[in-house]
XYZ file of N, CA and C in Angstrom:
834
model
N 0.612 -1.651 -0.016
C -0.136 0.344 -0.010
C 1.207 1.260 -0.126
N 0.819 2.088 -0.888
C 1.358 3.277 -1.153
C 1.048 4.239 0.071
N 1.270 5.300 0.047
C 0.703 7.017 1.276
C -0.147 6.994 0.365
N -0.709 7.634 -0.877
C -1.222 7.991 -0.745
C -2.996 7.041 -1.139
N -2.574 5.923 -1.167
C -3.542 5.267 -0.230
C -4.014 4.991 0.773
N -3.060 5.036 0.745
C -2.879 4.507 3.025
C -3.644 6.092 4.108
N -3.127 6.969 2.697
C -4.048 8.800 3.655
C -5.812 8.178 3.022
N -5.682 8.040 1.991
C -6.588 8.197 2.166
C -8.245 7.034 2.269
N -6.766 5.257 2.054
C -8.466 5.640 2.981
C -8.636 5.324 4.821
N -7.305 6.067 5.283
C -7.491 6.938 6.406
C -8.831 7.922 7.026
N -8.411 8.295 5.550
C -9.266 9.773 5.483
C -10.796 8.988 6.007
N -10.913 8.261 4.777
C -12.061 7.176 4.909
C -12.426 6.583 6.877
N -11.890 6.248 6.560
C -12.009 5.430 8.898
C -12.021 7.060 9.008
N -11.754 7.445 9.020
C -12.237 9.166 9.769
C -13.287 9.221 9.941
N -13.844 9.930 8.645
C -15.459 10.832 8.328
C -16.363 9.110 8.975
N -15.700 8.501 9.120
C -17.351 7.233 9.541
C -17.221 7.544 10.980
N -15.517 7.611 11.691
C -15.652 7.874 13.038
C -16.812 9.183 13.236
N -15.867 10.476 12.497
C -17.160 11.874 12.603
C -18.050 11.307 12.763
N -19.236 10.512 11.340
C -20.008 10.579 11.498
C -20.108 10.194 13.272
N -20.425 9.080 13.216
C -21.089 8.197 14.890
C -20.653 9.350 15.978
N -19.730 9.875 16.412
C -19.381 10.889 16.556
C -20.681 12.357 16.511
N -20.685 12.889 15.532
C -21.746 13.320 15.772
C -23.772 12.873 15.795
N -23.671 11.742 14.738
C -24.979 11.192 15.105
C -24.866 10.880 16.652
N -23.735 9.977 17.223
C -24.329 9.339 18.528
C -24.016 10.850 19.671
N -25.041 11.711 19.152
C -25.355 12.390 20.426
C -27.583 12.309 19.754
N -28.043 11.988 19.270
C -29.241 11.358 19.479
C -28.917 9.948 19.332
N -28.047 9.256 19.307
C -27.945 7.043 18.713
C -29.294 7.618 17.516
N -28.907 8.640 16.476
C -30.334 7.893 15.765
C -29.388 8.918 15.061
N -29.896 8.232 13.107
C -29.161 8.796 11.969
C -29.237 8.023 10.348
N -29.328 9.114 9.740
C -29.239 7.945 8.128
C -27.638 7.400 8.444
N -27.757 6.299 8.731
C -26.171 5.194 9.089
C -25.498 4.925 7.850
N -26.422 4.200 7.001
C -26.206 3.138 5.967
C -25.869 3.319 4.788
N -25.977 4.835 4.690
C -26.255 5.422 3.120
C -24.351 6.209 3.710
N -24.802 6.518 4.430
C -23.733 7.493 4.587
C -22.591 6.832 4.511
N -22.017 5.625 5.177
C -20.993 4.574 5.532
C -20.567 4.504 4.560
N -21.876 3.939 3.123
C -21.184 2.993 2.324
C -20.382 4.227 1.355
N -21.216 5.852 1.683
C -20.288 6.273 0.408
C -19.432 7.646 1.012
N -18.752 6.941 2.023
C -17.926 7.550 3.131
C -15.898 7.164 2.512
N -16.010 5.960 1.622
C -15.281 5.653 0.920
C -14.244 6.882 -0.028
N -15.602 7.303 -1.225
C -15.564 8.210 -2.025
C -15.253 9.757 -2.244
N -16.065 9.749 -0.794
C -15.591 11.357 -0.538
C -14.290 11.473 -0.233
N -13.274 11.238 0.772
C -12.501 10.654 1.264
C -11.860 10.810 -0.480
N -11.893 10.170 -1.449
C -11.138 10.384 -2.627
C -11.008 12.406 -3.265
N -12.479 11.885 -2.513
C -13.263 14.018 -3.841
C -12.422 14.584 -2.805
N -12.464 14.203 -1.397
C -11.448 15.445 -0.137
C -10.016 15.369 -0.094
N -10.083 14.329 -0.454
C -8.350 13.833 -0.161
C -7.552 14.360 -1.400
N -7.911 13.864 -2.640
C -7.634 13.968 -3.323
C -7.875 14.473 -4.577
N -9.279 14.617 -5.375
C -9.557 14.738 -6.068
C -10.060 16.199 -6.800
N -10.545 16.771 -5.047
C -11.610 18.234 -5.903
C -10.360 19.340 -5.351
N -11.117 20.657 -5.943
C -9.949 21.320 -6.202
C -11.246 21.950 -4.532
N -10.622 23.233 -3.750
C -11.671 22.943 -2.700
C -10.401 24.151 -1.527
N -11.033 25.080 -0.945
C -10.480 25.282 0.173
C -10.859 25.879 1.575
N -10.806 24.608 2.221
C -10.785 24.889 3.432
C -11.668 26.276 4.459
N -9.660 26.947 3.791
C -9.907 28.629 4.050
C -10.794 29.958 3.821
N -11.591 29.375 2.346
C -12.043 30.023 1.290
C -13.375 29.204 1.021
N -14.433 28.888 1.646
C -14.810 27.869 1.212
C -16.151 28.992 -0.288
N -16.491 29.735 -0.694
C -16.548 30.530 -1.774
C -15.676 30.612 -2.987
N -14.332 29.921 -2.674
C -14.083 30.387 -4.083
C -14.941 30.076 -5.771
N -14.579 31.694 -5.959
C -14.608 30.871 -7.054
C -14.452 29.422 -8.077
N -13.334 29.496 -7.589
C -12.347 28.355 -9.024
C -13.050 26.999 -8.363
N -13.266 26.995 -7.193
C -13.725 25.288 -6.732
C -14.578 24.830 -7.618
N -14.036 23.458 -7.382
C -15.133 22.232 -8.146
C -16.328 22.239 -6.647
N -17.663 22.434 -7.348
C -18.311 22.059 -6.961
C -18.883 20.887 -6.335
N -20.055 20.499 -5.271
C -20.059 19.511 -4.964
C -21.281 18.561 -4.717
N -22.316 18.488 -5.193
C -23.818 18.168 -5.326
C -24.140 16.962 -4.832
N -24.517 17.109 -3.507
C -24.543 15.451 -3.155
C -26.557 15.382 -2.820
N -27.631 14.418 -4.115
C -28.833 14.716 -4.198
C -29.327 13.681 -3.194
N -28.366 12.694 -2.808
C -28.820 11.609 -1.555
C -29.053 12.535 -0.027
N -29.826 13.595 -0.450
C -29.350 14.366 0.627
C -29.288 14.068 1.638
N -30.211 12.927 2.143
C -30.043 12.132 3.938
C -28.932 11.863 4.388
N -28.105 11.822 3.359
C -26.833 11.602 4.266
C -25.536 12.092 3.794
N -26.419 13.609 4.713
C -25.594 15.405 4.795
C -24.458 14.600 6.078
N -25.084 14.135 7.446
C -23.895 13.417 8.136
C -23.058 13.280 7.598
N -22.447 12.747 6.409
C -20.936 11.914 6.276
C -20.583 12.883 5.206
N -20.857 14.000 4.676
C -20.242 14.740 4.186
C -19.819 15.867 5.326
N -21.112 16.046 5.486
C -20.478 17.378 7.438
C -19.434 16.025 8.041
N -19.156 15.060 7.724
C -18.610 14.588 8.454
C -16.328 15.102 7.701
N -16.755 14.662 6.592
C -15.573 14.936 5.822
C -15.726 16.273 5.470
N -16.915 17.498 5.841
C -15.886 18.640 5.743
C -15.418 19.216 7.380
N -15.610 18.756 8.159
C -15.231 18.577 9.016
C -13.957 18.269 9.834
N -13.226 17.097 9.356
C -12.144 16.543 9.414
C -11.442 17.592 8.248
N -11.437 17.872 7.249
C -10.926 18.926 6.857
C -10.751 20.195 6.589
N -11.376 20.330 8.005
C -11.600 21.295 8.315
C -12.206 22.854 8.278
N -13.229 22.426 7.750
C -14.646 23.694 7.071
C -15.118 24.287 8.120
N -15.372 24.003 9.599
C -16.590 24.266 10.054
C -15.747 23.165 11.398
N -16.148 23.986 13.165
C -15.194 23.093 14.384
C -16.576 21.965 14.137
N -14.973 21.301 15.037
C -15.386 19.213 14.906
C -16.910 19.532 16.378
N -17.081 20.474 16.821
C -18.065 20.730 17.839
C -19.197 20.645 16.668
N -18.866 21.299 16.291
C -20.473 21.640 15.258
C -20.671 19.829 15.524
N -20.305 19.079 14.805
C -21.226 17.216 14.407
C -21.877 16.428 15.529
N -21.431 17.224 16.137
C -22.884 17.246 17.819
C -24.002 17.641 17.725
N -23.781 18.312 16.953
C -25.517 19.816 17.381
C -25.667 18.704 15.829
N -26.026 17.934 15.714
C -26.408 16.938 14.268
C -27.491 16.796 14.533
N -29.124 17.453 13.109
C -29.819 17.789 13.552
C -30.936 18.063 14.430
N -30.103 18.613 15.403
C -30.554 19.412 16.692
C -31.445 20.944 15.988
N -32.186 20.980 17.546
C -32.758 22.508 17.633
C -31.768 23.457 17.242
N -31.975 24.472 16.462
C -30.792 25.879 16.451
C -29.591 25.218 15.989
N -29.868 24.156 15.166
C -28.235 23.306 14.486
C -27.424 24.083 13.273
N -26.650 23.848 13.047
C -25.817 24.678 11.809
C -26.336 23.033 10.001
N -25.960 21.990 11.370
C -26.126 20.856 10.387
C -27.257 20.351 10.590
N -28.978 21.215 10.244
C -29.725 20.043 9.221
C -29.423 18.633 8.928
N -30.547 17.996 8.873
C -30.514 16.682 8.463
C -29.676 16.424 6.929
N -30.784 17.560 6.102
C -29.734 17.721 5.323
C -28.923 18.198 4.538
N -28.655 18.502 3.871
C -27.041 19.289 3.641
C -28.111 21.055 3.052
N -27.656 21.673 4.188
C -28.113 23.195 3.477
C -27.561 24.341 3.123
N -27.538 24.603 1.773
C -26.279 26.387 1.509
C -26.194 26.747 2.221
N -27.082 27.680 3.051
C -27.369 28.598 3.693
C -26.881 28.538 5.721
N -26.334 27.527 5.053
C -25.666 26.688 6.585
C -24.415 26.462 6.938
N -24.371 25.796 6.233
C -22.903 25.119 5.997
C -22.015 25.864 4.815
N -20.585 26.192 6.196
C -19.337 26.287 4.538
C -18.940 25.621 4.529
N -18.908 24.991 2.608
C -18.448 24.005 2.311
C -19.619 23.412 1.544
N -21.038 23.639 1.721
C -21.785 23.168 0.764
C -22.324 23.461 -0.028
N -22.271 23.002 -1.101
C -22.790 24.576 -2.501
C -24.293 23.824 -2.611
N -24.994 23.422 -2.339
C -26.659 23.218 -3.401
C -27.199 22.379 -1.560
N -28.514 22.914 -1.523
C -29.253 22.451 -0.509
C -30.015 21.731 -1.544
N -30.155 20.232 -0.639
C -30.732 18.606 -0.845
C -31.486 18.306 -0.340
N -32.555 17.152 0.150
C -33.588 16.688 0.293
C -34.294 15.377 -0.675
N -34.597 16.759 -1.859
C -35.634 15.955 -2.294
C -35.303 15.212 -3.253
N -35.672 14.104 -3.289
C -35.139 13.143 -4.317
C -34.772 12.843 -5.832
N -33.498 13.235 -6.792
C -33.851 13.800 -7.833
C -33.433 14.861 -8.200
N -34.018 15.183 -7.560
C -34.131 17.325 -7.179
C -31.802 17.315 -7.595
N -31.398 17.729 -6.753
C -29.664 17.570 -7.279
C -28.483 17.680 -8.324
N -30.315 16.237 -9.297
C -29.856 15.605 -10.727
C -29.396 17.373 -11.083
N -30.484 17.782 -11.311
C -31.166 18.697 -12.103
C -29.955 20.442 -11.817
N -29.927 20.858 -10.775
C -29.192 21.698 -9.842
C -28.415 21.328 -9.932
N -27.507 20.724 -9.277
C -25.912 20.419 -10.833
C -26.034 20.444 -11.748
N -26.447 19.659 -12.746
C -26.333 20.023 -14.235
C -26.824 21.292 -14.113
N -27.451 22.296 -13.441
C -27.589 23.743 -13.229
C -26.053 24.626 -13.736
N -25.693 24.425 -11.854
C -24.179 24.318 -12.250
C -23.088 24.564 -13.147
N -23.101 23.143 -13.361
C -22.034 22.902 -14.447
C -22.275 24.012 -15.592
N -23.572 24.058 -16.165
C -24.186 25.124 -17.449
C -23.301 26.443 -17.154
N -23.533 26.769 -15.720
C -23.771 27.971 -15.507
C -21.573 29.007 -15.207
N -21.076 27.129 -15.081
C -19.913 27.091 -14.472
C -18.901 27.425 -16.100
N -20.349 26.794 -17.532
C -19.314 26.640 -18.096
C -19.824 28.657 -18.831
N -20.526 28.197 -18.497
C -21.024 30.281 -19.487
C -19.813 30.882 -18.735
N -19.842 30.285 -16.933
C -18.514 31.204 -17.242
C -17.468 31.316 -17.125
N -17.424 30.467 -18.377
C -15.973 30.674 -19.045
C -14.554 30.101 -17.363
N -15.442 28.922 -16.281
C -14.820 28.077 -14.594
C -14.978 26.725 -15.533
N -13.555 26.732 -15.855
C -13.478 24.854 -16.033
C -13.776 24.091 -14.446
N -14.066 24.103 -13.173
C -14.308 23.562 -12.117
C -15.279 21.991 -12.419
N -15.256 21.383 -11.706
C -15.393 20.390 -12.499
C -17.129 20.622 -10.929
N -18.018 19.520 -11.647
C -19.745 19.784 -11.095
C -19.778 18.242 -10.217
N -19.422 18.102 -9.408
C -19.869 16.259 -8.608
C -21.280 15.971 -8.171
N -20.935 14.544 -8.831
C -22.586 14.730 -7.724
C -22.639 13.686 -7.374
N -23.201 13.386 -5.952
C -23.633 12.409 -5.724
C -24.953 11.395 -6.279
N -25.151 10.273 -6.449
C -26.818 10.547 -6.859
C -26.759 8.609 -5.754
N -27.739 8.322 -5.508
C -28.450 7.222 -5.083
C -28.776 6.510 -5.795
N -28.767 4.618 -5.123
C -29.281 4.124 -7.030
C -31.004 3.390 -7.005
N -31.705 3.968 -5.542
C -32.687 3.880 -5.290
C -33.121 5.106 -5.461
N -32.055 6.137 -5.311
C -32.652 7.695 -6.097
C -32.908 7.472 -7.783
N -32.013 6.808 -8.504
C -31.998 6.884 -10.008
C -33.823 5.794 -10.310
N -34.547 6.066 -9.351
C -36.010 4.849 -9.550
C -37.052 6.353 -10.231
N -36.281 7.693 -9.828
C -36.747 8.236 -9.844
C -36.758 9.582 -11.555
N -37.629 9.517 -11.901
C -38.024 10.230 -13.183
C -36.629 11.107 -14.275
N -36.547 11.668 -12.484
C -36.432 13.731 -12.863
C -34.342 13.402 -13.615
N -34.090 12.328 -12.860
C -32.360 11.592 -12.273
C -32.724 11.127 -15.017
N -32.748 10.979 -14.800
C -32.848 10.516 -16.532
C -33.537 11.546 -17.094
N -34.914 12.702 -17.154
C -34.375 13.382 -17.342
C -33.201 14.585 -17.292
N -32.461 14.701 -16.589
C -31.110 15.006 -15.983
C -30.322 14.562 -17.251
N -29.956 13.093 -16.898
C -29.154 12.667 -17.851
C -29.400 12.588 -19.426
N -30.301 12.947 -19.611
C -30.391 13.816 -21.129
C -30.433 15.006 -21.554
N -30.444 16.277 -21.303
C -29.811 17.397 -21.223
C -28.582 17.561 -20.503
N -27.403 16.576 -19.700
C -26.496 16.994 -20.026
C -25.662 15.780 -21.329
N -25.993 15.367 -21.451
C -25.598 14.136 -22.648
C -25.690 15.374 -23.530
N -26.661 15.821 -23.681
C -27.177 16.845 -24.716
C -26.381 17.951 -24.542
N -25.828 18.918 -23.846
C -25.551 20.050 -23.752
C -23.885 19.778 -23.509
N -23.757 18.926 -23.846
C -21.959 18.111 -23.382
C -21.697 18.139 -22.285
N -22.029 17.795 -21.160
C -21.886 18.858 -20.027
C -20.526 17.867 -19.317
N -18.969 17.684 -20.043
C -18.287 17.122 -19.524
C -17.602 17.107 -18.753
N -17.950 18.564 -17.608
C -17.214 18.440 -16.306
C -17.989 18.387 -15.730
N -19.094 17.279 -15.700
C -19.996 16.695 -15.334
C -19.587 15.073 -14.506
N -19.356 14.956 -13.546
C -18.954 13.510 -12.691
C -19.976 12.890 -12.070
N -20.314 12.331 -12.456
C -21.856 11.680 -11.354
C -21.127 10.592 -10.772
N -21.405 10.357 -9.177
C -21.321 9.529 -8.396
C -22.529 8.475 -8.190
N -22.820 7.246 -8.111
C -24.065 6.909 -7.816
C -23.408 5.172 -7.141
N -24.033 5.709 -5.320
C -23.855 4.678 -4.559
C -24.634 3.948 -4.408
N -24.424 2.973 -4.661
C -24.823 1.186 -5.856
C -24.856 0.664 -4.346
N -25.221 1.363 -3.494
C -25.603 0.061 -2.495
C -26.513 -1.229 -2.011
N -26.624 -0.708 -2.582
C -28.732 -2.428 -3.080
C -30.039 -2.036 -2.981
N -29.858 -1.122 -1.684
C -30.378 -1.005 -0.775
C -31.256 0.221 -0.887
N -32.792 0.678 -0.845
C -32.913 1.578 -0.147
C -34.419 2.231 0.548
N -35.019 3.132 1.217
C -35.921 2.876 2.350
C -35.978 1.841 3.595
N -36.983 1.246 2.547
C -37.467 0.020 2.806
C -37.102 -1.241 2.076
N -36.177 -1.505 1.414
C -35.583 -2.885 1.167
C -34.711 -3.423 -0.355
N -34.418 -3.631 -0.563
C -33.741 -4.254 -1.288
C -34.123 -3.176 -2.777
N -33.461 -2.456 -3.654
C -33.442 -1.710 -5.197
C -34.372 -2.974 -5.978
N -33.418 -4.212 -6.200
C -34.207 -5.121 -7.230
C -35.420 -5.633 -6.809
N -35.865 -5.493 -5.330
C -37.250 -5.707 -5.002
C -38.404 -5.160 -5.205
N -38.704 -3.529 -5.416
C -38.946 -2.092 -5.111
C -38.800 -0.998 -6.627
N -37.641 -1.219 -7.068
C -37.656 -0.860 -8.966
C -36.614 -1.018 -9.624
N -36.512 -2.374 -10.237
C -35.745 -2.821 -10.348
C -34.803 -1.857 -11.569
N -33.275 -1.190 -11.110
C -33.100 0.085 -11.674
C -31.736 -0.330 -13.624
N -31.828 -1.989 -13.050
C -30.770 -2.591 -13.590
C -29.754 -1.897 -12.759
N -28.813 -2.873 -15.047
C -27.631 -2.183 -15.031
C -27.286 -0.733 -15.203
N -26.911 0.039 -14.294
C -26.798 1.596 -13.925
C -25.968 2.241 -15.122
N -24.523 1.396 -15.241
C -24.019 2.307 -16.644
C -23.863 1.378 -17.458
N -25.145 0.672 -18.111
C -25.799 0.453 -19.863
C -26.468 1.561 -19.421
N -27.573 1.815 -18.725
C -28.560 2.627 -18.589
C -27.510 4.211 -18.470
N -26.782 4.685 -18.545
C -25.703 5.406 -18.892
C -25.594 5.741 -20.054
N -24.270 4.967 -20.335
C -24.017 5.144 -21.643
C -25.172 5.077 -22.458
N -26.423 4.240 -22.463
C -27.550 4.257 -23.516
C -27.778 6.032 -23.339
N -27.596 6.577 -22.290
C -28.179 8.336 -22.211
C -26.865 8.352 -23.159
N -25.948 8.058 -23.480
C -24.558 9.111 -23.728
C -24.015 9.514 -22.457
N -23.796 8.760 -22.284
C -22.927 9.334 -21.012
C -21.153 8.102 -21.500
N -19.907 8.947 -20.815
C -18.929 7.577 -20.303
C -19.565 7.230 -18.890
N -18.902 5.995 -18.998
C -20.123 5.395 -17.849
C -18.344 4.079 -17.205
N -18.455 4.340 -15.756
C -17.260 2.881 -15.474
C -18.631 2.219 -13.610
N -18.115 1.297 -14.570
C -17.756 0.536 -12.579
C -17.077 0.180 -11.987
N -17.313 0.896 -10.391
C -16.367 0.695 -10.224
C -16.202 -0.116 -8.469
N -14.818 -0.320 -8.025
C -15.708 -1.185 -5.942
C -15.460 -0.025 -5.868
N -16.283 0.363 -4.742
C -17.005 2.180 -4.230
C -16.169 1.364 -3.173
N -15.803 1.507 -2.326
C -14.484 0.511 -1.067
C -12.869 0.468 -0.995
N -13.179 0.836 -2.964
C -11.210 1.408 -3.035
C -11.126 2.193 -3.718
N -9.976 2.670 -2.574
C -10.248 3.784 -3.011
C -9.127 4.462 -4.446
N -8.345 4.016 -4.207
C -7.389 3.632 -5.650
C -8.237 3.344 -7.401
N -9.320 2.585 -7.663
C -10.070 2.475 -8.065
C -10.879 3.656 -8.562
N -11.268 3.992 -7.316
C -11.950 5.412 -7.691
C -11.558 6.396 -8.181
N -10.267 6.422 -8.016
C -9.394 8.303 -8.020
C -9.397 7.680 -9.931
N -8.756 6.276 -9.650
C -8.293 6.243 -11.411
C -9.763 6.596 -12.288
N -10.881 5.888 -11.167
C -12.052 6.438 -12.205
C -12.763 7.555 -12.618
N -12.196 8.534 -12.098
C -12.276 9.715 -12.211
C -10.848 10.807 -12.774
N -10.186 10.112 -12.721
C -9.117 10.546 -13.213
C -9.943 10.220 -15.018
N -10.027 9.377 -15.168
C -10.580 9.081 -16.371
C -11.489 9.267 -16.952
N -11.933 10.048 -16.091
C -13.642 11.298 -16.228
C -13.382 12.526 -17.013
N -12.085 12.653 -16.064
C -11.352 13.674 -16.538
C -10.946 13.661 -17.729
N -10.763 12.935 -18.413
C -10.259 12.894 -20.450
C -11.636 12.798 -21.520
N -12.876 13.694 -20.696
C -13.807 12.722 -22.076
C -13.964 14.360 -21.933
N -14.002 14.214 -23.119
C -13.873 16.238 -23.911
C -15.422 16.221 -24.003
N -16.889 15.669 -24.483
C -17.286 15.354 -25.106
C -18.943 14.623 -24.583
N -18.539 14.144 -23.988
C -19.317 13.813 -22.451
C -19.379 14.093 -21.216
N -20.419 13.713 -19.878
C -20.774 13.507 -18.479
C -20.444 12.042 -18.704
N -19.905 12.103 -17.407
C -19.491 10.494 -17.148
C -20.236 10.184 -15.714
N -20.647 9.260 -15.252
C -20.832 8.346 -14.570
C -20.069 7.993 -13.907
N -20.031 7.448 -12.570
C -19.231 6.293 -12.391
C -20.033 5.182 -10.563
N -19.926 4.224 -11.186
C -21.109 3.127 -10.748
C -20.862 2.458 -9.230
N -20.399 3.347 -8.050
C -19.418 2.713 -7.233
C -20.846 1.397 -6.215
N -19.844 0.204 -6.363
C -20.557 -1.095 -6.006
C -19.930 -1.503 -4.274
N -21.165 -0.690 -3.509
C -20.531 -0.565 -2.220
C -21.608 -1.937 -1.229
N -21.505 -1.739 -0.334
C -21.848 -1.632 0.743
C -22.760 -1.496 1.919
N -24.181 -1.451 1.920
C -24.527 -0.149 2.808
C -24.136 0.048 4.596
N -23.510 1.008 4.849
C -23.028 0.151 6.864
C -21.542 -0.112 7.158
N -21.022 0.050 5.256
C -19.352 -0.785 5.639
C -18.760 -0.022 6.420
N -18.216 -1.098 7.234
C -17.680 -0.611 8.427
C -18.015 -0.381 10.008
N -19.206 -0.198 10.015
C -19.756 0.256 10.652
C -20.194 -1.487 11.741
N -20.168 -1.646 12.673
C -20.166 -3.196 13.339
C -21.450 -3.402 13.684
N -22.808 -2.359 14.014
C -24.441 -2.388 14.755
C -24.895 -2.797 12.888
N -23.919 -2.131 12.015
C -25.040 -1.801 10.427
C -24.858 -2.347 9.958
N -23.453 -3.069 9.220
C -23.133 -3.587 7.971
C -23.871 -4.544 8.015
N -24.397 -5.696 8.251
C -24.842 -7.067 8.157
C -26.141 -6.987 8.020
N -27.013 -5.484 9.001
C -28.770 -5.801 9.083
C -29.187 -5.515 7.902
N -30.102 -5.416 8.100
C -31.355 -5.381 6.277
C -31.707 -4.613 6.837
N -32.785 -3.453 7.394
C -33.434 -2.193 7.677
C -32.184 -1.199 8.104
N -30.983 -0.741 7.268
C -29.767 -0.103 7.718
C -29.319 1.249 7.557
N -30.642 2.074 7.260
C -31.483 2.934 6.336
C -30.812 3.876 6.955
N -31.867 3.925 8.197
C -31.170 5.206 9.393
C -32.106 4.372 10.789
N -31.190 3.516 11.259
C -30.503 4.006 12.841
C -31.361 4.804 13.886
N -31.852 3.332 15.468
C -30.860 4.566 16.104
C -30.209 2.465 16.881
N -29.377 3.698 18.053
C -28.955 1.916 18.313
C -28.117 2.610 19.634
N -27.882 1.900 20.882
C -27.245 1.913 21.187
C -25.982 2.671 22.523
N -25.432 2.831 22.930
C -23.884 3.351 23.108
C -23.360 2.301 23.301
N -23.067 0.959 23.787
C -23.091 -0.088 24.140
C -22.670 -0.033 22.777
N -23.506 -0.491 21.089
C -22.734 0.262 20.071
C -22.321 0.953 19.192
N -22.548 2.224 19.907
C -21.414 3.585 19.312
C -20.060 3.039 20.268
N -20.337 2.334 21.303
C -18.785 2.049 21.489
C -18.401 0.967 20.740
N -18.763 -0.313 20.374
C -18.247 -1.355 20.015
C -17.924 -0.560 17.972
N -18.342 0.060 17.350
C -18.487 0.594 16.046
C -17.159 1.022 16.444
N -16.675 2.254 17.598
C -15.753 3.369 17.858
C -14.621 3.206 17.640
N -14.763 1.206 18.774
C -13.454 0.364 18.751
C -13.302 -0.101 17.457
N -13.865 -0.344 16.440
C -13.935 -0.908 15.399
C -13.148 0.054 14.459
N -13.131 1.126 15.088
C -12.791 2.512 13.550
C -11.096 2.883 14.227
N -11.075 2.833 15.372
C -10.083 3.423 15.992
C -8.683 2.318 15.717
N -8.717 1.104 15.636
C -8.455 0.184 15.451
C -8.100 0.393 13.768
N -8.819 0.196 13.165
C -8.305 0.860 11.994
C -7.860 1.804 11.242
N -7.860 3.328 11.769
C -7.436 4.588 12.002
C -5.550 4.193 12.737
N -5.368 3.576 13.464
C -3.956 3.528 14.415
C -3.498 2.410 13.126
N -4.114 1.681 12.749
C -3.282 0.526 11.889
C -3.523 0.984 9.981
N -3.891 2.112 9.852
C -3.183 3.382 8.620
C -2.757 3.901 9.073
N -2.318 4.578 10.595
C -1.925 6.168 10.748
C -0.072 5.617 11.104
């Protein structure tokens, strides 16, 4: 394992640990998807995205829209670890008067580029951002996180048509394909099938990768940046609840309550992983 991979894996573990730190206040929250997307967030904030914690509104920054807004705690965790705001804010997630509501809010949180929550709408807003950046002759990339269950939404596919028609080659979408949504397996609720092939049919450059392999994710993003005529999508094959001892093997792990004992066990596991990578 080289230094880059070690640092990215360490950042992913720190993000997961910080998610638990924040949600530990209420002993409840959107655990599953927050954990499954942590590796990709580590790659974005640790290697690929052009951002400045000291200047969150920097005009030349890359943008990130997390359309699966219920996974806001993972984004907050990444921002806290990278120094966008004090770590203590994490203890107030979804509490009265918090600056960190359950879903991402650009008006309250430094480093959040678009408010999200209603599934599918982040696709449209991300493409609007990307189109606007093009007209401003700004070469920044717009990254978009989608859930596989979210791809049930027709708005996602309307956006896919728009992006390819306008040749928005500075759009890179990442789909957290953890095979589950709120109330079951995606294949049983509304089977989206082979997402990479579907996006290819909409004239996107599509890649399938292991969503927990940080170097494979980084390579896929670099491949996407080489596209001159097409938007890109990276389908991340992930495990919902990854590396959270009380969530990874549980069927209903979209939103969970947990005990202090379960929290302590999960933190111990992540502490061991962080120590190994440090």
